[in-house]
Structure formats: C-alpha cells, structure tokens
PDB file of C-alpha atoms in Angstrom:
ATOM      1  CA  GLN A   1      13.347   9.978   5.095  1.00 67.00           C
ATOM      2  CA  LYS A   2      13.599   6.598   3.438  1.00 77.00           C
ATOM      3  CA  GLU A   3      15.822   6.413   0.385  1.00 89.00           C
ATOM      4  CA  VAL A   4      12.990   5.016  -1.747  1.00 93.00           C
ATOM      5  CA  GLU A   5       9.392   5.755  -0.872  1.00 94.00           C
ATOM      6  CA  GLN A   6       6.174   4.275  -2.203  1.00 94.00           C
ATOM      7  CA  ASN A   7       2.574   4.413  -1.067  1.00 85.00           C
ATOM      8  CA  SER A   8       1.959   1.066   0.574  1.00 81.00           C
ATOM      9  CA  GLY A   9      -1.624   0.978  -0.629  1.00 83.00           C
ATOM     10  CA  PRO A  10      -3.580  -1.081  -1.089  1.00 92.00           C
ATOM     11  CA  LEU A  11      -4.502   0.381  -4.440  1.00 95.00           C
ATOM     12  CA  SER A  12      -7.727  -1.053  -5.777  1.00 96.00           C
ATOM     13  CA  VAL A  13      -8.777  -0.638  -9.392  1.00 96.00           C
ATOM     14  CA  PRO A  14     -11.494  -2.323 -11.485  1.00 97.00           C
ATOM     15  CA  GLU A  15     -10.546  -4.702 -14.268  1.00 97.00           C
ATOM     16  CA  GLY A  16      -9.714  -2.826 -17.443  1.00 97.00           C
ATOM     17  CA  ALA A  17      -8.769   0.404 -15.662  1.00 97.00           C
ATOM     18  CA  ILE A  18      -5.378   2.098 -15.490  1.00 97.00           C
ATOM     19  CA  ALA A  19      -3.361   1.530 -12.328  1.00 96.00           C
ATOM     20  CA  SER A  20      -0.853   4.247 -11.426  1.00 96.00           C
ATOM     21  CA  LEU A  21       1.992   3.467  -9.058  1.00 97.00           C
ATOM     22  CA  ASN A  22       4.387   6.113  -7.783  1.00 96.00           C
ATOM     23  CA  CYS A  23       7.851   6.166  -6.279  1.00 96.00           C
ATOM     24  CA  THR A  24      10.202   8.885  -5.074  1.00 96.00           C
ATOM     25  CA  TYR A  25      13.877   8.553  -4.252  1.00 95.00           C
ATOM     26  CA  SER A  26      16.377  10.657  -2.356  1.00 92.00           C
ATOM     27  CA  ASP A  27      19.739   9.928  -4.017  1.00 88.00           C
ATOM     28  CA  ARG A  28      20.178  12.479  -6.823  1.00 88.00           C
ATOM     29  CA  GLY A  29      23.074  10.490  -8.258  1.00 86.00           C
ATOM     30  CA  SER A  30      20.961   7.425  -8.987  1.00 88.00           C
ATOM     31  CA  GLN A  31      20.920   6.417 -12.633  1.00 85.00           C
ATOM     32  CA  SER A  32      19.066   3.106 -12.766  1.00 90.00           C
ATOM     33  CA  PHE A  33      15.477   2.497 -11.794  1.00 94.00           C
ATOM     34  CA  PHE A  34      13.431  -0.662 -11.822  1.00 95.00           C
ATOM     35  CA  TRP A  35       9.931  -1.890 -11.234  1.00 97.00           C
ATOM     36  CA  TYR A  36       9.436  -5.416  -9.955  1.00 96.00           C
ATOM     37  CA  ARG A  37       6.260  -7.372  -9.346  1.00 97.00           C
ATOM     38  CA  GLN A  38       6.129  -9.759  -6.419  1.00 95.00           C
ATOM     39  CA  TYR A  39       3.461 -12.284  -5.596  1.00 94.00           C
ATOM     40  CA  SER A  40       3.221 -13.398  -1.977  1.00 90.00           C
ATOM     41  CA  GLY A  41       6.022 -15.791  -1.072  1.00 89.00           C
ATOM     42  CA  LYS A  42       7.602 -15.545  -4.528  1.00 93.00           C
ATOM     43  CA  SER A  43      10.674 -13.756  -5.788  1.00 94.00           C
ATOM     44  CA  PRO A  44      10.543 -10.294  -7.379  1.00 95.00           C
ATOM     45  CA  GLU A  45       9.981 -10.423 -11.126  1.00 95.00           C
ATOM     46  CA  LEU A  46      11.358  -7.635 -13.299  1.00 94.00           C
ATOM     47  CA  ILE A  47       8.722  -5.644 -15.158  1.00 95.00           C
ATOM     48  CA  MET A  48      10.678  -2.671 -16.421  1.00 93.00           C
ATOM     49  CA  SER A  49      13.972  -0.859 -16.165  1.00 93.00           C
ATOM     50  CA  ILE A  50      14.369   2.831 -17.015  1.00 94.00           C
ATOM     51  CA  TYR A  51      17.480   4.985 -17.161  1.00 91.00           C
ATOM     52  CA  SER A  52      16.522   8.185 -19.025  1.00 90.00           C
ATOM     53  CA  ASN A  53      13.990  10.902 -18.351  1.00 94.00           C
ATOM     54  CA  GLY A  54      10.677  10.374 -20.077  1.00 94.00           C
ATOM     55  CA  ASP A  55       8.455   7.418 -20.801  1.00 95.00           C
ATOM     56  CA  LYS A  56       9.289   3.836 -21.640  1.00 95.00           C
ATOM     57  CA  GLU A  57       6.559   1.519 -22.827  1.00 96.00           C
ATOM     58  CA  ASP A  58       6.450  -2.274 -22.868  1.00 95.00           C
ATOM     59  CA  GLY A  59       3.093  -3.803 -23.680  1.00 96.00           C
ATOM     60  CA  ARG A  60       0.541  -2.721 -21.072  1.00 97.00           C
ATOM     61  CA  PHE A  61       3.245  -1.184 -18.883  1.00 97.00           C
ATOM     62  CA  THR A  62       4.679   2.339 -19.082  1.00 97.00           C
ATOM     63  CA  ALA A  63       7.434   3.576 -16.801  1.00 97.00           C
ATOM     64  CA  GLN A  64       7.991   7.290 -16.375  1.00 97.00           C
ATOM     65  CA  LEU A  65      11.131   8.895 -14.968  1.00 96.00           C
ATOM     66  CA  ASN A  66      11.694  12.486 -13.894  1.00 96.00           C
ATOM     67  CA  LYS A  67      15.169  12.870 -12.403  1.00 93.00           C
ATOM     68  CA  ALA A  68      14.701  16.563 -11.607  1.00 94.00           C
ATOM     69  CA  SER A  69      11.738  15.687  -9.398  1.00 94.00           C
ATOM     70  CA  GLN A  70      13.332  12.393  -8.284  1.00 95.00           C
ATOM     71  CA  TYR A  71      10.188  10.587  -9.261  1.00 95.00           C
ATOM     72  CA  VAL A  72       9.496   7.361 -11.114  1.00 97.00           C
ATOM     73  CA  SER A  73       6.098   5.875 -11.842  1.00 97.00           C
ATOM     74  CA  LEU A  74       4.535   2.810 -13.410  1.00 97.00           C
ATOM     75  CA  LEU A  75       1.270   2.796 -15.322  1.00 97.00           C
ATOM     76  CA  ILE A  76      -0.550  -0.461 -15.978  1.00 97.00           C
ATOM     77  CA  ARG A  77      -3.159  -0.205 -18.713  1.00 97.00           C
ATOM     78  CA  ASP A  78      -6.107  -2.586 -19.066  1.00 97.00           C
ATOM     79  CA  SER A  79      -5.462  -3.958 -15.585  1.00 97.00           C
ATOM     80  CA  GLN A  80      -6.181  -7.660 -15.139  1.00 97.00           C
ATOM     81  CA  PRO A  81      -6.920  -9.615 -11.942  1.00 96.00           C
ATOM     82  CA  SER A  82      -3.617 -11.420 -12.530  1.00 95.00           C
ATOM     83  CA  ASP A  83      -1.869  -8.054 -12.056  1.00 96.00           C
ATOM     84  CA  SER A  84      -2.867  -8.166  -8.385  1.00 96.00           C
ATOM     85  CA  ALA A  85       0.464  -8.243  -6.567  1.00 96.00           C
ATOM     86  CA  THR A  86       2.933  -6.032  -4.728  1.00 96.00           C
ATOM     87  CA  TYR A  87       4.892  -3.699  -6.984  1.00 97.00           C
ATOM     88  CA  LEU A  88       8.369  -2.805  -5.827  1.00 96.00           C
ATOM     89  CA  CYS A  89      10.275   0.250  -6.965  1.00 96.00           C
ATOM     90  CA  ALA A  90      14.058  -0.271  -6.881  1.00 94.00           C
ATOM     91  CA  VAL A  91      16.865   2.232  -7.284  1.00 92.00           C
ATOM     92  CA  ASN A  92      20.576   1.573  -7.820  1.00 87.00           C
ATOM     93  CA  LEU A  93      22.414   4.120  -5.675  1.00 79.00           C
ATOM     94  CA  GLY A  94      24.606   6.380  -7.787  1.00 69.00           C
ATOM     95  CA  ASN A  95      27.554   6.565  -5.424  1.00 63.00           C
ATOM     96  CA  THR A  96      28.195   2.820  -5.387  1.00 62.00           C
ATOM     97  CA  GLY A  97      28.624   2.124  -9.075  1.00 65.00           C
ATOM     98  CA  GLY A  98      25.255   0.459  -9.091  1.00 63.00           C
ATOM     99  CA  PHE A  99      26.217  -2.351  -6.750  1.00 73.00           C
ATOM    100  CA  LYS A 100      23.744  -1.398  -4.038  1.00 82.00           C
ATOM    101  CA  THR A 101      20.029  -1.452  -4.694  1.00 86.00           C
ATOM    102  CA  ILE A 102      17.410  -0.011  -2.405  1.00 89.00           C
ATOM    103  CA  PHE A 103      13.822  -1.159  -2.641  1.00 92.00           C
ATOM    104  CA  GLY A 104      10.736   0.749  -1.671  1.00 93.00           C
ATOM    105  CA  ALA A 105       8.267  -0.847   0.698  1.00 92.00           C
ATOM    106  CA  GLY A 106       6.060  -1.810  -2.222  1.00 94.00           C
ATOM    107  CA  THR A 107       2.520  -0.930  -3.265  1.00 95.00           C
ATOM    108  CA  ARG A 108      -0.113  -3.629  -3.033  1.00 95.00           C
ATOM    109  CA  LEU A 109      -2.388  -3.586  -6.070  1.00 96.00           C
ATOM    110  CA  PHE A 110      -5.782  -5.271  -6.209  1.00 96.00           C
ATOM    111  CA  VAL A 111      -7.557  -5.545  -9.545  1.00 96.00           C
ATOM    112  CA  LYS A 112     -11.224  -6.352  -9.068  1.00 95.00           C
ATOM    113  CA  ALA A 113     -12.909  -8.552 -11.675  1.00 91.00           C
TER     114      ALA A 113
ATOM    115  CA  ALA B  13      16.389 -19.519 -20.482  1.00 71.00           C
ATOM    116  CA  ALA B  14      18.496 -20.408 -17.464  1.00 83.00           C
ATOM    117  CA  GLY B  15      17.630 -18.566 -14.286  1.00 93.00           C
ATOM    118  CA  VAL B  16      19.240 -17.948 -10.920  1.00 97.00           C
ATOM    119  CA  ILE B  17      19.347 -21.104  -8.835  1.00 97.00           C
ATOM    120  CA  GLN B  18      19.239 -21.090  -5.060  1.00 98.00           C
ATOM    121  CA  SER B  19      19.620 -23.958  -2.684  1.00 97.00           C
ATOM    122  CA  PRO B  20      18.198 -25.146  -0.479  1.00 97.00           C
ATOM    123  CA  ARG B  21      14.703 -23.820  -1.081  1.00 97.00           C
ATOM    124  CA  HIS B  22      13.684 -24.395   2.508  1.00 97.00           C
ATOM    125  CA  LEU B  23      15.825 -24.656   5.623  1.00 97.00           C
ATOM    126  CA  ILE B  24      14.895 -25.154   9.236  1.00 98.00           C
ATOM    127  CA  LYS B  25      17.492 -24.509  11.930  1.00 98.00           C
ATOM    128  CA  GLU B  26      17.643 -24.145  15.679  1.00 97.00           C
ATOM    129  CA  LYS B  27      18.824 -21.012  17.467  1.00 97.00           C
ATOM    130  CA  ARG B  28      22.611 -20.654  17.602  1.00 97.00           C
ATOM    131  CA  GLU B  29      23.100 -23.073  14.685  1.00 97.00           C
ATOM    132  CA  THR B  30      24.760 -22.161  11.417  1.00 98.00           C
ATOM    133  CA  ALA B  31      23.333 -22.133   7.905  1.00 98.00           C
ATOM    134  CA  THR B  32      24.826 -21.903   4.433  1.00 98.00           C
ATOM    135  CA  LEU B  33      22.765 -20.661   1.502  1.00 98.00           C
ATOM    136  CA  LYS B  34      23.974 -21.125  -2.058  1.00 98.00           C
ATOM    137  CA  CYS B  35      23.349 -19.106  -5.175  1.00 98.00           C
ATOM    138  CA  TYR B  36      24.184 -19.985  -8.776  1.00 97.00           C
ATOM    139  CA  PRO B  37      23.848 -16.934 -11.044  1.00 96.00           C
ATOM    140  CA  ILE B  38      22.587 -16.904 -14.593  1.00 95.00           C
ATOM    141  CA  PRO B  39      25.403 -18.178 -16.852  1.00 94.00           C
ATOM    142  CA  ARG B  40      27.870 -15.396 -17.765  1.00 89.00           C
ATOM    143  CA  HIS B  41      26.533 -13.070 -15.075  1.00 91.00           C
ATOM    144  CA  ASP B  42      29.393 -11.705 -12.996  1.00 90.00           C
ATOM    145  CA  THR B  43      27.604  -9.946 -10.140  1.00 92.00           C
ATOM    146  CA  VAL B  44      25.639 -11.458  -7.304  1.00 95.00           C
ATOM    147  CA  TYR B  45      23.457  -9.692  -4.757  1.00 94.00           C
ATOM    148  CA  TRP B  46      21.945 -11.041  -1.541  1.00 96.00           C
ATOM    149  CA  TYR B  47      18.721  -9.780   0.008  1.00 95.00           C
ATOM    150  CA  GLN B  48      16.755 -10.589   3.150  1.00 96.00           C
ATOM    151  CA  GLN B  49      12.982 -10.196   3.126  1.00 95.00           C
ATOM    152  CA  GLY B  50      11.002 -10.510   6.335  1.00 93.00           C
ATOM    153  CA  PRO B  51       7.225 -11.079   6.318  1.00 89.00           C
ATOM    154  CA  GLY B  52       5.419  -8.095   4.852  1.00 86.00           C
ATOM    155  CA  GLN B  53       8.668  -6.207   4.291  1.00 89.00           C
ATOM    156  CA  ASP B  54      10.598  -5.089   1.236  1.00 89.00           C
ATOM    157  CA  PRO B  55      13.839  -6.855   0.299  1.00 91.00           C
ATOM    158  CA  GLN B  56      16.751  -5.514   2.346  1.00 93.00           C
ATOM    159  CA  PHE B  57      20.097  -5.414   0.563  1.00 92.00           C
ATOM    160  CA  LEU B  58      22.748  -7.433   2.384  1.00 95.00           C
ATOM    161  CA  ILE B  59      25.836  -7.611   0.205  1.00 94.00           C
ATOM    162  CA  SER B  60      27.000  -7.786  -3.415  1.00 92.00           C
ATOM    163  CA  PHE B  61      29.969  -9.279  -5.259  1.00 93.00           C
ATOM    164  CA  TYR B  62      31.431  -8.368  -8.611  1.00 91.00           C
ATOM    165  CA  GLU B  63      34.047 -10.588 -10.233  1.00 89.00           C
ATOM    166  CA  LYS B  64      34.564 -12.460  -6.977  1.00 90.00           C
ATOM    167  CA  MET B  65      35.244  -9.320  -4.931  1.00 92.00           C
ATOM    168  CA  GLN B  66      32.848  -7.720  -2.464  1.00 91.00           C
ATOM    169  CA  SER B  67      31.440  -4.658  -4.203  1.00 89.00           C
ATOM    170  CA  ASP B  68      29.088  -3.234  -1.597  1.00 88.00           C
ATOM    171  CA  LYS B  69      27.645  -3.984   1.784  1.00 90.00           C
ATOM    172  CA  GLY B  70      24.276  -3.202   3.273  1.00 90.00           C
ATOM    173  CA  SER B  71      22.569  -4.188   6.481  1.00 85.00           C
ATOM    174  CA  ILE B  72      24.358  -7.487   6.858  1.00 92.00           C
ATOM    175  CA  PRO B  73      24.923  -8.604  10.476  1.00 94.00           C
ATOM    176  CA  ASP B  74      28.474  -9.380  11.561  1.00 95.00           C
ATOM    177  CA  ARG B  75      27.308 -12.964  12.154  1.00 96.00           C
ATOM    178  CA  PHE B  76      26.838 -13.325   8.402  1.00 97.00           C
ATOM    179  CA  SER B  77      29.556 -13.638   5.809  1.00 96.00           C
ATOM    180  CA  ALA B  78      29.515 -14.288   2.117  1.00 96.00           C
ATOM    181  CA  GLN B  79      31.812 -14.882  -0.790  1.00 96.00           C
ATOM    182  CA  GLN B  80      31.773 -15.405  -4.508  1.00 96.00           C
ATOM    183  CA  PHE B  81      33.776 -18.266  -5.953  1.00 95.00           C
ATOM    184  CA  SER B  82      35.767 -18.684  -9.157  1.00 94.00           C
ATOM    185  CA  ASP B  83      32.740 -20.184 -10.931  1.00 93.00           C
ATOM    186  CA  TYR B  84      30.748 -17.077  -9.838  1.00 94.00           C
ATOM    187  CA  HIS B  85      28.464 -18.948  -7.495  1.00 96.00           C
ATOM    188  CA  SER B  86      28.049 -17.378  -4.087  1.00 97.00           C
ATOM    189  CA  GLU B  87      27.446 -18.630  -0.579  1.00 98.00           C
ATOM    190  CA  LEU B  88      25.933 -16.789   2.361  1.00 98.00           C
ATOM    191  CA  ASN B  89      27.095 -18.176   5.686  1.00 97.00           C
ATOM    192  CA  MET B  90      25.006 -17.412   8.737  1.00 97.00           C
ATOM    193  CA  SER B  91      26.201 -18.238  12.241  1.00 97.00           C
ATOM    194  CA  SER B  92      24.700 -18.007  15.721  1.00 97.00           C
ATOM    195  CA  LEU B  93      21.250 -17.952  14.184  1.00 97.00           C
ATOM    196  CA  GLU B  94      18.570 -15.937  15.936  1.00 97.00           C
ATOM    197  CA  LEU B  95      14.792 -16.137  15.707  1.00 96.00           C
ATOM    198  CA  GLY B  96      14.816 -12.806  13.874  1.00 95.00           C
ATOM    199  CA  ASP B  97      16.862 -14.312  11.053  1.00 97.00           C
ATOM    200  CA  SER B  98      13.787 -16.200   9.884  1.00 97.00           C
ATOM    201  CA  ALA B  99      13.049 -14.728   6.466  1.00 97.00           C
ATOM    202  CA  LEU B 100      13.176 -15.264   2.738  1.00 97.00           C
ATOM    203  CA  TYR B 101      16.691 -14.875   1.382  1.00 98.00           C
ATOM    204  CA  PHE B 102      16.961 -13.924  -2.256  1.00 97.00           C
ATOM    205  CA  CYS B 103      19.948 -13.961  -4.505  1.00 97.00           C
ATOM    206  CA  ALA B 104      19.991 -11.919  -7.703  1.00 96.00           C
ATOM    207  CA  SER B 105      22.513 -11.710 -10.511  1.00 94.00           C
ATOM    208  CA  SER B 106      23.426  -9.253 -13.236  1.00 91.00           C
ATOM    209  CA  PHE B 107      26.019  -8.834 -15.997  1.00 87.00           C
ATOM    210  CA  LYS B 108      27.820  -5.666 -14.873  1.00 77.00           C
ATOM    211  CA  THR B 109      30.771  -6.053 -17.237  1.00 70.00           C
ATOM    212  CA  LYS B 110      28.379  -5.684 -20.134  1.00 64.00           C
ATOM    213  CA  GLY B 111      27.063  -2.517 -18.519  1.00 65.00           C
ATOM    214  CA  ALA B 112      23.754  -4.073 -17.593  1.00 66.00           C
ATOM    215  CA  ASP B 113      22.750  -3.680 -13.968  1.00 79.00           C
ATOM    216  CA  THR B 114      19.298  -5.226 -14.211  1.00 88.00           C
ATOM    217  CA  GLN B 115      19.044  -7.825 -11.486  1.00 91.00           C
ATOM    218  CA  TYR B 116      17.292 -11.129 -11.965  1.00 93.00           C
ATOM    219  CA  PHE B 117      16.138 -12.861  -8.823  1.00 95.00           C
ATOM    220  CA  GLY B 118      16.306 -16.480  -7.812  1.00 97.00           C
ATOM    221  CA  PRO B 119      13.351 -18.281  -6.217  1.00 96.00           C
ATOM    222  CA  GLY B 120      14.666 -17.657  -2.708  1.00 97.00           C
ATOM    223  CA  THR B 121      15.520 -19.748   0.324  1.00 97.00           C
ATOM    224  CA  ARG B 122      13.011 -19.727   3.144  1.00 97.00           C
ATOM    225  CA  LEU B 123      14.919 -19.940   6.425  1.00 97.00           C
ATOM    226  CA  THR B 124      13.037 -20.768   9.592  1.00 97.00           C
ATOM    227  CA  VAL B 125      14.868 -20.513  12.912  1.00 97.00           C
ATOM    228  CA  LEU B 126      13.192 -22.313  15.801  1.00 96.00           C
TER     229      LEU B 126
END
C-alpha cells in the first residue's frame, strides 16, 4: 500500500461544475496535509494546507480532512478551464517531525469549456 | 514576494559526469527539501535540511549528496550520473522554526543525462 493514494484520473468535469478530488494516507501520526496544483513541466503550486478535522475554505477551494478515516479531499467549485492540471495530495509524515513529505501520484483534472 | 530560486534551470550532462544543483530558499526560511520528479510521476522526496543539519532522508541514491550552508542555501551534488537520473529536480523551503511546515517550491532544474 502506498503511503498516499489518489485516483490518477483523468477526472473530467464541465466548466462551472464542482470537481471533487480524494486522497487517503496510511500514517496515522500525520498532522499536516497539503494540496498542490501542478501544470505540466512546472513546479507544484500550493493551493491549500489543512491541519484540523473538518472543512477549510479559500475562495473556490474547500479542503476536507477526516483523520479518523485517514482521508483528505479537495473540492473545486465553479471549475474553470484554467483549473485543468494535476492535483497532488501531500502529507507530512508524523514520525519525522514534518521533515519528510510524501506525495500522492496526483489526479489529472480536465475542465471542459 | 521573493520565491525559491534554483539554478541552473536546465542542465545537460553525459553519463558518469557530475552535476551540482543549487537552491536558494525564500528569505528567512530555515528548511530546504529536495525532490526528484520523473516524467509522469509524482515528486519523490530525496532529502531535507533544517538549520544546516540533515533532518530526513528519502530515496536518495548513495551517488547523491547534499548540504545546507550557513546562508541557508543548499546544493545537491550528483556523481556518476546515469540515464535514469534525467528528471526535474525541485527544491522547496519552509519556515519550520516559526512552526510553519508549508513548503514552497522553486521552478525546478531539468537535468538531462545523455
């Protein structure tokens, strides 16, 4: 089992729809969770960080964390074609003081105009 | 706002040569992370440094070494290069002393080994 798992997709949604991206992790001690967006050939760009159970909203983005289920998700409302990218879930492993980050394989999102 | 700086942006080397990648973190950031990303793959954690000391190690080959200097910049040294080392190498930085572990990524160095 990989430490961080995501559906590789591709996930295709029409413009204006809600895109839902999911991620599960295996390390129960993990405390810090991140969503990054990466365009092909570019560096990962931070979208959201989340540390506590529940929802965290920032503009069109909402991150959801459930530590009991070891599950973190990202919702993108009013999806735009410019949101088309690979979304990476990242987890700081709890037993390393947060100095080691494991990324999921990423979910490719296509937003159709 | 200042971002993470990496140099060079592109590097072409022959097999068995050596390469040195440099990373300059965001000012006041004290932690540096190195990642390797092959085509179509997720970033693989290589190594991290906090306050100039190695803090954790991932899937970094023995042929690679890295360090963080007194000005907090970091260098990744790669020897006996192999074709499989061709990848994007990202550096990220964070301000761990402040309790923030959000990593901000540099633009990456694209290494091609021929």
